[in-house]
Amino acid sequence: MNLMKSRMFAMIAAIIAAVALMAVGAGGAAAAPKTGEMFLTFVRHGESAGNTSGLIDTSVPGPGLTEKGWVQAAAVAELLDDCKFDGIYASTMVRTQQTAEPTSKLCGHSTVVETGLHEIEAGIYEGTPEKDAREGYLAAPIQWLQGNLDARIPGSINGHEFKKRMDDSIQDIQDRGSKRAVIFSHGGAIMFWALMSVSNPDMSKLQSDPLHNTGRVVVKGTPAKGWKLVSWDGHSAG
């Protein structure tokens, strides 16, 4: 009897060890980076109190949406109501998370907050008039598009730092398994990241077709192989 018990305990121990080994293997596979082409739909937030002030506001968490902004958020949810995506992401700023809410509720996806998707920090230009942005706040980012990523916004970041934080968040989105993600972010962050990253940028878009509230930019590709612009605010890329 003692021999039978010993064999039984040994068998149970072996089974437990095998199950534990399988669990470790499964966990490693889940954590492994995913591969395959991704389609990312970037959506600029709805109108915020910062927009209506006419002043540059890149602070975190920043102001929320206006009444008009909530209407815009509901409208963009209707544009995305086919729910053909596998993840909803937003920046650390209130206005993007609020813009994502109607889409999240409509499609049954929770919104994941990614730390690298927030607006380009304005530095010394925080609180200055938006109408002066091209000569102040955006002077360095415009140089990024010309290849000078060393250019720094005074009191803020340079192009290398901006692109890395965006890229890191997008890598995290891929690692989570999302291949068709909707990303609620900010006008400057979306436009400059896209034009810095895609193989077919149209630099004229920055002036001729700047992204309005809830405007969309779609790219395809992977963090490892690079990106291609698919559409800009509803217009197919050339």
Coordinates of N, CA and C in Angstrom, one line a residue:
M1 N 0.8 -1.2 0.0 CA 0.0 0.0 0.0 C 0.9 1.2 0.0
N2 N 1.9 1.2 0.8 CA 2.8 2.4 0.9 C 3.5 2.6 -0.5
L3 N 3.8 1.5 -1.1 CA 4.5 1.6 -2.5 C 3.5 2.2 -3.5
M4 N 2.2 1.8 -3.4 CA 1.2 2.4 -4.3 C 1.0 3.8 -4.1
K5 N 1.0 4.2 -2.8 CA 0.8 5.6 -2.4 C 2.0 6.5 -2.9
S6 N 3.2 5.9 -2.8 CA 4.4 6.6 -3.2 C 4.4 6.9 -4.7
R7 N 3.9 5.8 -5.5 CA 3.9 5.9 -6.9 C 2.8 7.0 -7.3
M8 N 1.7 7.0 -6.6 CA 0.6 7.9 -6.9 C 1.1 9.3 -6.6
F9 N 1.7 9.6 -5.5 CA 2.2 10.9 -5.2 C 3.3 11.4 -6.2
A10 N 4.1 10.4 -6.7 CA 5.1 10.7 -7.7 C 4.4 11.1 -9.0
M11 N 3.3 10.4 -9.4 CA 2.6 10.7 -10.6 C 2.0 12.1 -10.5
I12 N 1.4 12.4 -9.4 CA 0.7 13.7 -9.2 C 1.7 14.8 -9.3
A13 N 2.9 14.6 -8.6 CA 3.9 15.6 -8.7 C 4.4 15.8 -10.1
A14 N 4.5 14.8 -10.9 CA 5.0 14.9 -12.3 C 3.9 15.7 -13.1
I15 N 2.6 15.4 -12.8 CA 1.6 16.1 -13.6 C 1.6 17.6 -13.2
I16 N 1.8 17.9 -11.9 CA 1.8 19.3 -11.5 C 3.0 20.0 -12.1
A17 N 4.2 19.3 -12.2 CA 5.4 19.9 -12.8 C 5.1 20.2 -14.3
A18 N 4.5 19.2 -15.0 CA 4.2 19.4 -16.4 C 3.3 20.6 -16.7
V19 N 2.2 20.7 -15.8 CA 1.3 21.8 -16.0 C 2.0 23.1 -15.8
A20 N 2.8 23.2 -14.7 CA 3.6 24.4 -14.4 C 4.5 24.8 -15.6
L21 N 5.1 23.8 -16.2 CA 6.0 24.1 -17.3 C 5.2 24.6 -18.5
M22 N 4.0 24.0 -18.7 CA 3.2 24.5 -19.8 C 2.8 26.0 -19.6
A23 N 2.5 26.3 -18.3 CA 2.0 27.7 -18.0 C 3.1 28.6 -18.2
V24 N 4.4 28.3 -17.8 CA 5.5 29.2 -18.1 C 5.7 29.4 -19.6
G25 N 5.6 28.3 -20.3 CA 5.7 28.4 -21.8 C 4.7 29.3 -22.4
A26 N 3.4 29.2 -21.9 CA 2.3 30.0 -22.4 C 2.5 31.4 -22.1
G27 N 3.0 31.7 -20.9 CA 3.2 33.1 -20.5 C 4.3 33.7 -21.3
G28 N 5.4 33.0 -21.6 CA 6.4 33.5 -22.5 C 5.9 33.8 -23.9
A29 N 5.1 32.9 -24.4 CA 4.5 33.2 -25.7 C 3.7 34.4 -25.8
A30 N 2.9 34.6 -24.7 CA 2.0 35.8 -24.7 C 2.7 37.1 -24.6
A31 N 3.9 37.0 -24.0 CA 4.7 38.2 -23.8 C 5.6 38.5 -25.0
A32 N 5.7 37.5 -25.9 CA 6.6 37.7 -27.0 C 6.0 38.8 -28.0
P33 N 6.8 39.6 -28.6 CA 6.3 40.6 -29.6 C 5.6 39.9 -30.7
K34 N 4.5 40.5 -31.1 CA 3.7 40.0 -32.2 C 4.3 40.5 -33.6
T35 N 4.0 39.8 -34.6 CA 4.5 40.2 -35.9 C 3.4 40.3 -36.9
G36 N 3.6 40.8 -38.1 CA 2.5 41.0 -39.1 C 2.2 42.4 -39.3
E37 N 1.6 42.7 -40.5 CA 1.3 44.1 -40.8 C 0.2 44.7 -39.9
M38 N 0.4 45.9 -39.5 CA -0.6 46.6 -38.7 C -1.3 47.7 -39.5
F39 N -2.5 48.0 -39.1 CA -3.2 49.2 -39.6 C -3.5 50.1 -38.4
L40 N -3.0 51.3 -38.4 CA -3.2 52.2 -37.2 C -4.0 53.4 -37.7
T41 N -5.2 53.6 -37.0 CA -6.0 54.7 -37.3 C -5.8 55.7 -36.2
F42 N -5.1 56.8 -36.5 CA -4.9 57.9 -35.5 C -6.1 58.9 -35.6
V43 N -6.7 59.3 -34.5 CA -7.8 60.2 -34.4 C -7.4 61.4 -33.5
R44 N -7.5 62.6 -34.0 CA -7.2 63.7 -33.1 C -8.4 63.9 -32.2
H45 N -8.2 64.3 -31.0 CA -9.3 64.6 -30.0 C -10.3 65.6 -30.5
G46 N -11.5 65.6 -29.9 CA -12.5 66.6 -30.2 C -12.1 68.0 -29.6
E47 N -12.9 69.0 -29.9 CA -12.6 70.3 -29.4 C -12.5 70.3 -27.9
S48 N -11.4 70.9 -27.4 CA -11.2 71.0 -26.0 C -11.2 72.5 -25.5
A49 N -11.3 72.7 -24.2 CA -11.3 74.0 -23.7 C -10.0 74.7 -24.0
G50 N -8.9 74.0 -24.2 CA -7.6 74.5 -24.6 C -7.7 75.1 -26.0
N51 N -8.4 74.4 -26.9 CA -8.6 74.9 -28.3 C -9.4 76.2 -28.3
T52 N -10.4 76.3 -27.6 CA -11.3 77.5 -27.6 C -10.6 78.7 -27.0
S53 N -9.6 78.4 -26.1 CA -8.9 79.5 -25.5 C -7.9 80.3 -26.5
G54 N -7.6 79.5 -27.6 CA -6.6 80.1 -28.5 C -5.2 80.1 -28.1
L55 N -4.9 79.4 -26.9 CA -3.6 79.3 -26.4 C -3.1 77.9 -26.5
I56 N -1.8 77.8 -26.6 CA -1.1 76.5 -26.7 C -1.2 75.8 -25.3
D57 N -1.8 74.6 -25.2 CA -1.9 73.9 -23.9 C -1.5 72.5 -24.1
T58 N -0.3 72.1 -23.7 CA 0.2 70.8 -23.8 C 0.4 70.1 -22.5
S59 N -0.1 70.7 -21.4 CA 0.0 70.2 -20.1 C -0.7 68.9 -19.9
V60 N -0.2 68.0 -19.0 CA -0.9 66.8 -18.7 C -1.5 66.9 -17.3
P61 N -2.8 66.6 -17.1 CA -3.7 65.9 -18.0 C -4.4 66.9 -18.9
G62 N -4.3 68.2 -18.7 CA -4.9 69.2 -19.6 C -6.4 69.3 -19.4
P63 N -7.0 70.2 -20.1 CA -8.5 70.5 -20.1 C -9.3 69.4 -20.8
G64 N -10.6 69.3 -20.5 CA -11.4 68.3 -21.1 C -12.1 68.9 -22.3
L65 N -13.0 68.1 -22.9 CA -13.8 68.5 -24.1 C -14.8 69.6 -23.8
T66 N -15.1 70.4 -24.8 CA -16.2 71.3 -24.7 C -17.5 70.5 -25.1
E67 N -18.6 71.2 -25.1 CA -19.9 70.5 -25.5 C -19.7 70.1 -27.0
K68 N -19.2 71.0 -27.8 CA -19.0 70.7 -29.2 C -18.0 69.5 -29.3
G69 N -17.0 69.4 -28.5 CA -16.1 68.3 -28.6 C -16.7 67.0 -28.3
W70 N -17.7 67.0 -27.3 CA -18.4 65.7 -27.1 C -19.2 65.3 -28.3
V71 N -19.8 66.3 -28.9 CA -20.6 66.0 -30.1 C -19.7 65.4 -31.2
Q72 N -18.5 66.0 -31.4 CA -17.6 65.5 -32.3 C -17.1 64.0 -32.0
A73 N -16.9 63.8 -30.7 CA -16.5 62.5 -30.2 C -17.6 61.4 -30.6
A74 N -18.9 61.8 -30.4 CA -20.0 60.9 -30.8 C -20.0 60.6 -32.3
A75 N -19.7 61.7 -33.0 CA -19.8 61.6 -34.5 C -18.6 60.7 -35.0
V76 N -17.5 60.8 -34.4 CA -16.4 59.9 -34.9 C -16.6 58.5 -34.5
A77 N -17.3 58.3 -33.4 CA -17.7 56.9 -33.0 C -18.6 56.3 -34.1
E78 N -19.5 57.1 -34.7 CA -20.4 56.6 -35.7 C -19.6 56.2 -37.0
L79 N -18.5 57.0 -37.2 CA -17.6 56.7 -38.4 C -16.9 55.4 -38.2
L80 N -16.6 55.0 -36.9 CA -15.9 53.8 -36.6 C -16.8 52.7 -36.2
D81 N -18.1 52.8 -36.5 CA -19.1 51.9 -35.9 C -19.1 50.4 -36.4
D82 N -18.2 50.2 -37.5 CA -18.1 48.8 -38.0 C -17.2 48.0 -37.0
C83 N -16.5 48.8 -36.1 CA -15.7 48.2 -35.0 C -14.7 47.1 -35.6
K84 N -14.2 47.4 -36.7 CA -13.2 46.5 -37.3 C -11.8 46.8 -36.8
F85 N -11.6 46.8 -35.5 CA -10.3 47.0 -34.9 C -10.3 46.2 -33.7
D86 N -9.1 46.1 -33.2 CA -8.9 45.1 -32.0 C -8.3 45.8 -30.8
G87 N -8.3 47.1 -30.8 CA -7.9 47.9 -29.6 C -8.1 49.3 -29.7
I88 N -8.4 50.0 -28.6 CA -8.6 51.4 -28.5 C -7.5 52.0 -27.6
Y89 N -6.8 53.0 -28.0 CA -5.7 53.5 -27.2 C -5.9 55.1 -27.2
A90 N -5.4 55.7 -26.1 CA -5.5 57.1 -25.9 C -4.3 57.6 -25.1
S91 N -4.0 58.9 -25.2 CA -2.9 59.5 -24.5 C -3.2 59.7 -23.1
T92 N -2.3 60.2 -22.3 CA -2.5 60.5 -20.9 C -3.3 61.7 -20.7
M93 N -3.7 62.4 -21.7 CA -4.4 63.7 -21.6 C -5.9 63.4 -21.6
V94 N -6.7 64.2 -20.8 CA -8.1 64.0 -20.6 C -8.9 64.1 -21.9
R95 N -8.5 65.0 -22.8 CA -9.3 65.2 -24.0 C -9.3 64.0 -25.0
T96 N -8.2 63.3 -25.0 CA -8.2 62.1 -25.9 C -9.0 61.0 -25.2
Q97 N -8.9 60.8 -24.0 CA -9.6 59.7 -23.3 C -11.1 60.0 -23.4
Q98 N -11.5 61.2 -23.3 CA -13.0 61.6 -23.4 C -13.4 61.3 -24.8
T99 N -12.6 61.7 -25.8 CA -12.9 61.5 -27.2 C -13.1 60.0 -27.5
A100 N -12.3 59.2 -26.9 CA -12.4 57.7 -27.1 C -13.6 57.1 -26.5
E101 N -14.2 57.7 -25.5 CA -15.3 57.1 -24.7 C -16.5 56.6 -25.6
P102 N -17.0 57.4 -26.5 CA -18.2 56.9 -27.2 C -17.8 55.7 -28.1
T103 N -16.6 55.7 -28.7 CA -16.2 54.6 -29.5 C -16.0 53.3 -28.6
S104 N -15.4 53.5 -27.5 CA -15.2 52.4 -26.5 C -16.5 51.8 -26.1
K105 N -17.5 52.6 -25.8 CA -18.8 52.1 -25.4 C -19.5 51.4 -26.6
L106 N -19.4 52.0 -27.8 CA -20.1 51.5 -28.9 C -19.6 50.1 -29.3
C107 N -18.3 49.9 -29.2 CA -17.7 48.7 -29.7 C -17.3 47.7 -28.6
G108 N -17.4 48.1 -27.4 CA -17.2 47.2 -26.3 C -15.7 47.0 -26.0
H109 N -14.9 47.9 -26.4 CA -13.4 47.8 -26.1 C -13.1 48.8 -25.0
S110 N -12.3 48.4 -24.0 CA -11.9 49.4 -23.0 C -10.7 50.2 -23.6
T111 N -10.6 51.4 -23.2 CA -9.5 52.3 -23.7 C -8.3 52.1 -22.8
V112 N -7.2 51.8 -23.5 CA -5.9 51.6 -22.9 C -5.1 52.9 -23.0
V113 N -4.6 53.4 -21.9 CA -3.8 54.7 -21.9 C -2.4 54.4 -22.1
E114 N -1.8 55.0 -23.2 CA -0.4 54.8 -23.5 C 0.4 56.1 -23.2
T115 N 1.5 56.0 -22.5 CA 2.2 57.2 -22.0 C 2.9 58.0 -23.0
G116 N 3.2 57.4 -24.2 CA 4.0 58.1 -25.2 C 3.2 58.9 -26.2
L117 N 1.8 58.9 -26.1 CA 1.0 59.4 -27.2 C 0.5 60.8 -27.0
H118 N 1.0 61.5 -25.9 CA 0.5 62.8 -25.6 C 1.1 63.9 -26.6
E119 N 0.6 65.1 -26.5 CA 1.0 66.1 -27.4 C 2.4 66.5 -27.2
I120 N 3.0 67.1 -28.3 CA 4.4 67.5 -28.2 C 4.5 68.7 -27.2
E121 N 5.4 68.5 -26.2 CA 5.4 69.5 -25.1 C 5.9 70.8 -25.6
A122 N 5.3 71.9 -25.3 CA 5.5 73.2 -25.8 C 6.7 73.9 -25.2
G123 N 7.1 73.5 -24.0 CA 8.3 74.1 -23.3 C 7.9 75.6 -23.0
I124 N 8.8 76.5 -23.4 CA 8.7 77.9 -23.1 C 7.5 78.5 -23.8
Y125 N 6.9 77.8 -24.8 CA 5.8 78.4 -25.6 C 4.4 78.0 -25.0
E126 N 4.5 77.2 -23.9 CA 3.2 76.9 -23.2 C 2.4 78.1 -22.8
G127 N 1.1 78.2 -23.2 CA 0.3 79.3 -22.9 C 0.4 80.5 -23.9
T128 N 1.2 80.4 -24.9 CA 1.3 81.4 -25.9 C 0.3 81.3 -27.0
P129 N 0.0 82.3 -27.8 CA -1.1 82.2 -28.8 C -0.8 81.2 -29.8
E130 N -1.8 80.4 -30.2 CA -1.7 79.4 -31.2 C -1.4 80.0 -32.5
K131 N -1.8 81.2 -32.8 CA -1.6 81.8 -34.1 C -0.1 82.1 -34.3
D132 N 0.7 82.1 -33.3 CA 2.1 82.3 -33.4 C 3.0 81.0 -33.4
A133 N 2.3 79.9 -33.4 CA 2.9 78.6 -33.2 C 4.0 78.3 -34.3
R134 N 3.7 78.7 -35.5 CA 4.7 78.3 -36.6 C 6.1 78.9 -36.4
E135 N 6.1 80.1 -35.9 CA 7.4 80.8 -35.6 C 8.0 80.5 -34.3
G136 N 7.2 79.9 -33.4 CA 7.6 79.6 -32.0 C 7.6 78.1 -31.8
Y137 N 6.5 77.6 -31.2 CA 6.3 76.2 -30.8 C 6.7 75.2 -31.9
L138 N 6.3 75.5 -33.1 CA 6.5 74.5 -34.2 C 7.8 74.7 -35.0
A139 N 8.6 75.7 -34.6 CA 9.8 75.9 -35.4 C 10.7 74.7 -35.4
A140 N 10.9 74.1 -34.2 CA 11.8 73.0 -34.1 C 11.2 71.7 -34.8
P141 N 9.9 71.4 -34.5 CA 9.3 70.3 -35.2 C 9.3 70.4 -36.7
I142 N 9.2 71.6 -37.3 CA 9.3 71.7 -38.7 C 10.7 71.3 -39.2
Q143 N 11.8 71.6 -38.4 CA 13.1 71.2 -38.7 C 13.2 69.7 -38.6
W144 N 12.5 69.0 -37.7 CA 12.5 67.6 -37.7 C 12.1 67.0 -39.0
L145 N 11.1 67.6 -39.7 CA 10.6 67.1 -41.0 C 11.7 67.3 -42.1
Q146 N 12.6 68.2 -41.8 CA 13.7 68.4 -42.8 C 14.9 67.6 -42.4
G147 N 14.8 66.7 -41.4 CA 15.9 65.8 -41.1 C 16.7 66.2 -39.9
N148 N 16.5 67.4 -39.3 CA 17.3 67.8 -38.2 C 16.6 67.5 -36.9
L149 N 16.7 66.2 -36.5 CA 16.1 65.8 -35.3 C 16.7 66.3 -34.0
D150 N 17.9 66.9 -34.2 CA 18.6 67.5 -33.0 C 17.9 68.8 -32.5
A151 N 17.1 69.4 -33.4 CA 16.5 70.6 -33.1 C 15.6 70.4 -31.9
R152 N 15.7 71.3 -30.9 CA 14.9 71.2 -29.7 C 14.0 72.4 -29.4
I153 N 12.8 72.1 -29.0 CA 11.9 73.1 -28.6 C 12.4 73.7 -27.2
P154 N 12.7 74.9 -27.1 CA 13.3 75.5 -25.9 C 12.5 75.0 -24.6
G155 N 13.2 74.4 -23.7 CA 12.5 74.0 -22.5 C 11.7 72.7 -22.7
S156 N 12.0 72.0 -23.8 CA 11.2 70.8 -24.1 C 12.1 69.7 -24.8
I157 N 11.5 69.0 -25.7 CA 12.2 67.8 -26.3 C 12.7 68.1 -27.7
N158 N 13.6 67.2 -28.2 CA 14.1 67.3 -29.6 C 13.4 66.2 -30.4
G159 N 13.7 66.1 -31.6 CA 13.0 65.2 -32.5 C 13.2 63.7 -32.2
H160 N 14.5 63.4 -31.8 CA 14.8 62.0 -31.4 C 13.9 61.6 -30.2
E161 N 13.8 62.4 -29.2 CA 13.0 62.1 -28.0 C 11.5 62.0 -28.3
F162 N 11.0 62.9 -29.2 CA 9.6 62.8 -29.5 C 9.3 61.5 -30.3
K163 N 10.1 61.2 -31.3 CA 9.8 60.0 -32.1 C 10.0 58.7 -31.3
K164 N 10.9 58.7 -30.4 CA 11.1 57.5 -29.6 C 9.9 57.2 -28.7
R165 N 9.4 58.3 -28.0 CA 8.3 58.0 -27.1 C 7.1 57.5 -27.9
M166 N 6.8 58.1 -29.1 CA 5.7 57.7 -29.9 C 6.0 56.2 -30.4
D167 N 7.2 56.0 -30.9 CA 7.5 54.6 -31.4 C 7.4 53.6 -30.2
D168 N 7.8 53.9 -29.0 CA 7.8 53.0 -27.9 C 6.3 52.6 -27.6
S169 N 5.4 53.6 -27.7 CA 4.0 53.3 -27.4 C 3.4 52.4 -28.5
I170 N 3.8 52.7 -29.8 CA 3.3 51.9 -30.9 C 3.8 50.5 -30.8
Q171 N 5.1 50.3 -30.4 CA 5.7 49.0 -30.2 C 4.9 48.2 -29.1
D172 N 4.5 49.0 -28.0 CA 3.7 48.3 -27.0 C 2.4 47.9 -27.5
I173 N 1.8 48.7 -28.4 CA 0.5 48.3 -29.0 C 0.6 47.0 -29.8
Q174 N 1.7 46.9 -30.5 CA 2.0 45.7 -31.2 C 2.2 44.5 -30.3
D175 N 2.9 44.7 -29.2 CA 3.2 43.7 -28.3 C 2.0 43.2 -27.5
R176 N 0.9 44.1 -27.5 CA -0.3 43.7 -26.9 C -1.2 42.8 -27.8
G177 N -0.7 42.7 -29.1 CA -1.4 41.9 -30.1 C -2.3 42.6 -31.0
S178 N -2.4 43.9 -30.9 CA -3.3 44.7 -31.7 C -2.7 44.9 -33.1
K179 N -3.5 44.5 -34.1 CA -3.0 44.7 -35.5 C -3.9 45.8 -36.2
R180 N -5.1 46.1 -35.7 CA -5.9 47.1 -36.2 C -6.4 48.0 -35.0
A181 N -5.5 48.9 -34.7 CA -5.8 49.8 -33.5 C -6.3 51.1 -33.9
V182 N -7.1 51.7 -33.0 CA -7.5 53.1 -33.1 C -6.8 53.8 -32.0
I183 N -6.1 54.9 -32.4 CA -5.3 55.6 -31.4 C -5.7 57.1 -31.3
F184 N -6.3 57.5 -30.2 CA -6.7 58.8 -30.0 C -5.6 59.7 -29.4
S185 N -5.1 60.6 -30.2 CA -3.9 61.4 -29.9 C -4.2 62.9 -30.2
H186 N -3.2 63.6 -30.6 CA -3.2 65.0 -30.7 C -2.7 65.5 -32.1
G187 N -3.2 66.7 -32.5 CA -2.9 67.1 -33.8 C -1.4 67.2 -34.2
G188 N -0.6 67.8 -33.3 CA 0.8 67.9 -33.6 C 1.5 66.6 -33.5
A189 N 1.2 65.8 -32.5 CA 1.8 64.5 -32.3 C 1.5 63.6 -33.5
I190 N 0.3 63.5 -34.0 CA -0.1 62.7 -35.1 C 0.6 63.1 -36.4
M191 N 0.4 64.4 -36.7 CA 1.0 64.9 -38.0 C 2.5 64.8 -38.1
F192 N 3.2 65.2 -37.0 CA 4.6 65.1 -37.1 C 5.2 63.7 -37.0
W193 N 4.6 62.9 -36.2 CA 5.0 61.5 -36.2 C 4.8 60.8 -37.5
A194 N 3.6 61.0 -38.1 CA 3.3 60.4 -39.4 C 4.3 60.9 -40.5
L195 N 4.5 62.2 -40.6 CA 5.3 62.7 -41.7 C 6.8 62.4 -41.4
M196 N 7.2 62.1 -40.2 CA 8.6 61.7 -39.9 C 8.8 60.2 -40.1
S197 N 7.7 59.4 -40.2 CA 7.8 58.0 -40.1 C 7.5 57.3 -41.4
V198 N 6.5 57.8 -42.2 CA 6.1 57.0 -43.4 C 7.1 57.2 -44.5
S199 N 7.0 56.2 -45.4 CA 7.9 56.2 -46.6 C 7.4 57.1 -47.7
N200 N 6.1 57.5 -47.6 CA 5.5 58.4 -48.6 C 4.9 59.6 -48.1
P201 N 5.7 60.4 -47.3 CA 5.1 61.6 -46.7 C 4.8 62.7 -47.7
D202 N 3.7 63.4 -47.4 CA 3.4 64.6 -48.2 C 3.5 65.8 -47.3
M203 N 4.6 66.5 -47.3 CA 4.9 67.5 -46.4 C 4.0 68.7 -46.5
S204 N 3.4 68.9 -47.7 CA 2.5 70.0 -47.9 C 1.2 69.9 -47.0
K205 N 0.9 68.7 -46.5 CA -0.3 68.5 -45.7 C -0.2 69.4 -44.4
L206 N 1.0 69.6 -43.9 CA 1.1 70.4 -42.7 C 0.5 71.8 -42.8
Q207 N 0.6 72.3 -44.0 CA 0.1 73.7 -44.3 C -1.2 73.7 -45.0
S208 N -1.4 72.8 -46.0 CA -2.6 72.8 -46.8 C -3.8 72.0 -46.2
D209 N -3.5 71.0 -45.3 CA -4.5 70.2 -44.8 C -4.2 69.8 -43.3
P210 N -4.0 70.8 -42.4 CA -3.7 70.4 -41.0 C -4.9 69.7 -40.4
L211 N -4.6 68.8 -39.5 CA -5.6 67.9 -39.0 C -6.5 68.7 -38.0
H212 N -7.8 68.7 -38.4 CA -8.8 69.3 -37.5 C -9.2 68.4 -36.4
N213 N -10.0 68.9 -35.5 CA -10.5 68.1 -34.4 C -11.3 66.8 -34.9
T214 N -10.9 65.7 -34.4 CA -11.4 64.3 -34.8 C -11.0 64.0 -36.2
G215 N -10.0 64.7 -36.8 CA -9.5 64.3 -38.1 C -8.7 63.0 -37.9
R216 N -8.6 62.2 -39.0 CA -7.9 60.9 -38.9 C -6.8 60.7 -39.9
V217 N -5.8 60.0 -39.5 CA -4.6 59.6 -40.3 C -4.5 58.1 -40.2
V218 N -4.4 57.4 -41.3 CA -4.2 55.9 -41.3 C -2.9 55.6 -41.9
V219 N -2.2 54.7 -41.2 CA -0.9 54.2 -41.7 C -0.9 52.7 -41.6
K220 N -0.1 52.0 -42.4 CA 0.1 50.6 -42.3 C 1.6 50.2 -42.3
G221 N 1.9 49.1 -41.7 CA 3.3 48.7 -41.6 C 3.5 48.0 -40.3
T222 N 4.8 48.1 -39.9 CA 5.2 47.5 -38.6 C 6.3 48.4 -38.0
P223 N 6.5 48.3 -36.7 CA 7.6 49.1 -36.1 C 8.9 48.7 -36.6
A224 N 9.1 47.4 -36.9 CA 10.4 46.9 -37.4 C 10.7 47.3 -38.9
K225 N 9.6 47.2 -39.7 CA 9.8 47.4 -41.2 C 9.5 48.8 -41.7
G226 N 8.8 49.6 -40.8 CA 8.4 50.9 -41.2 C 7.0 51.1 -41.6
W227 N 6.6 52.3 -42.0 CA 5.2 52.6 -42.2 C 5.0 53.3 -43.6
K228 N 3.7 53.1 -44.0 CA 3.3 53.8 -45.3 C 2.0 54.5 -45.0
L229 N 1.9 55.7 -45.5 CA 0.6 56.5 -45.3 C -0.5 55.9 -46.2
V230 N -1.6 55.6 -45.6 CA -2.8 55.1 -46.3 C -3.7 56.2 -46.7
S231 N -4.1 57.0 -45.7 CA -5.0 58.1 -45.9 C -4.8 59.2 -44.9
W232 N -5.1 60.4 -45.3 CA -5.0 61.6 -44.4 C -6.3 62.4 -44.4
D233 N -7.0 62.3 -43.3 CA -8.2 62.9 -43.1 C -9.3 62.6 -44.2
G234 N -9.3 61.3 -44.4 CA -10.3 60.8 -45.4 C -9.9 60.7 -46.8
H235 N -8.7 61.3 -47.1 CA -8.2 61.3 -48.5 C -7.1 60.3 -48.7
S236 N -7.2 59.4 -49.7 CA -6.2 58.4 -49.9 C -4.9 59.1 -50.3
A237 N -3.8 58.4 -49.7 CA -2.5 58.9 -50.0 C -2.1 58.7 -51.5
G238 N -1.4 59.6 -52.1 CA -1.0 59.4 -53.5 C 0.2 58.4 -53.6

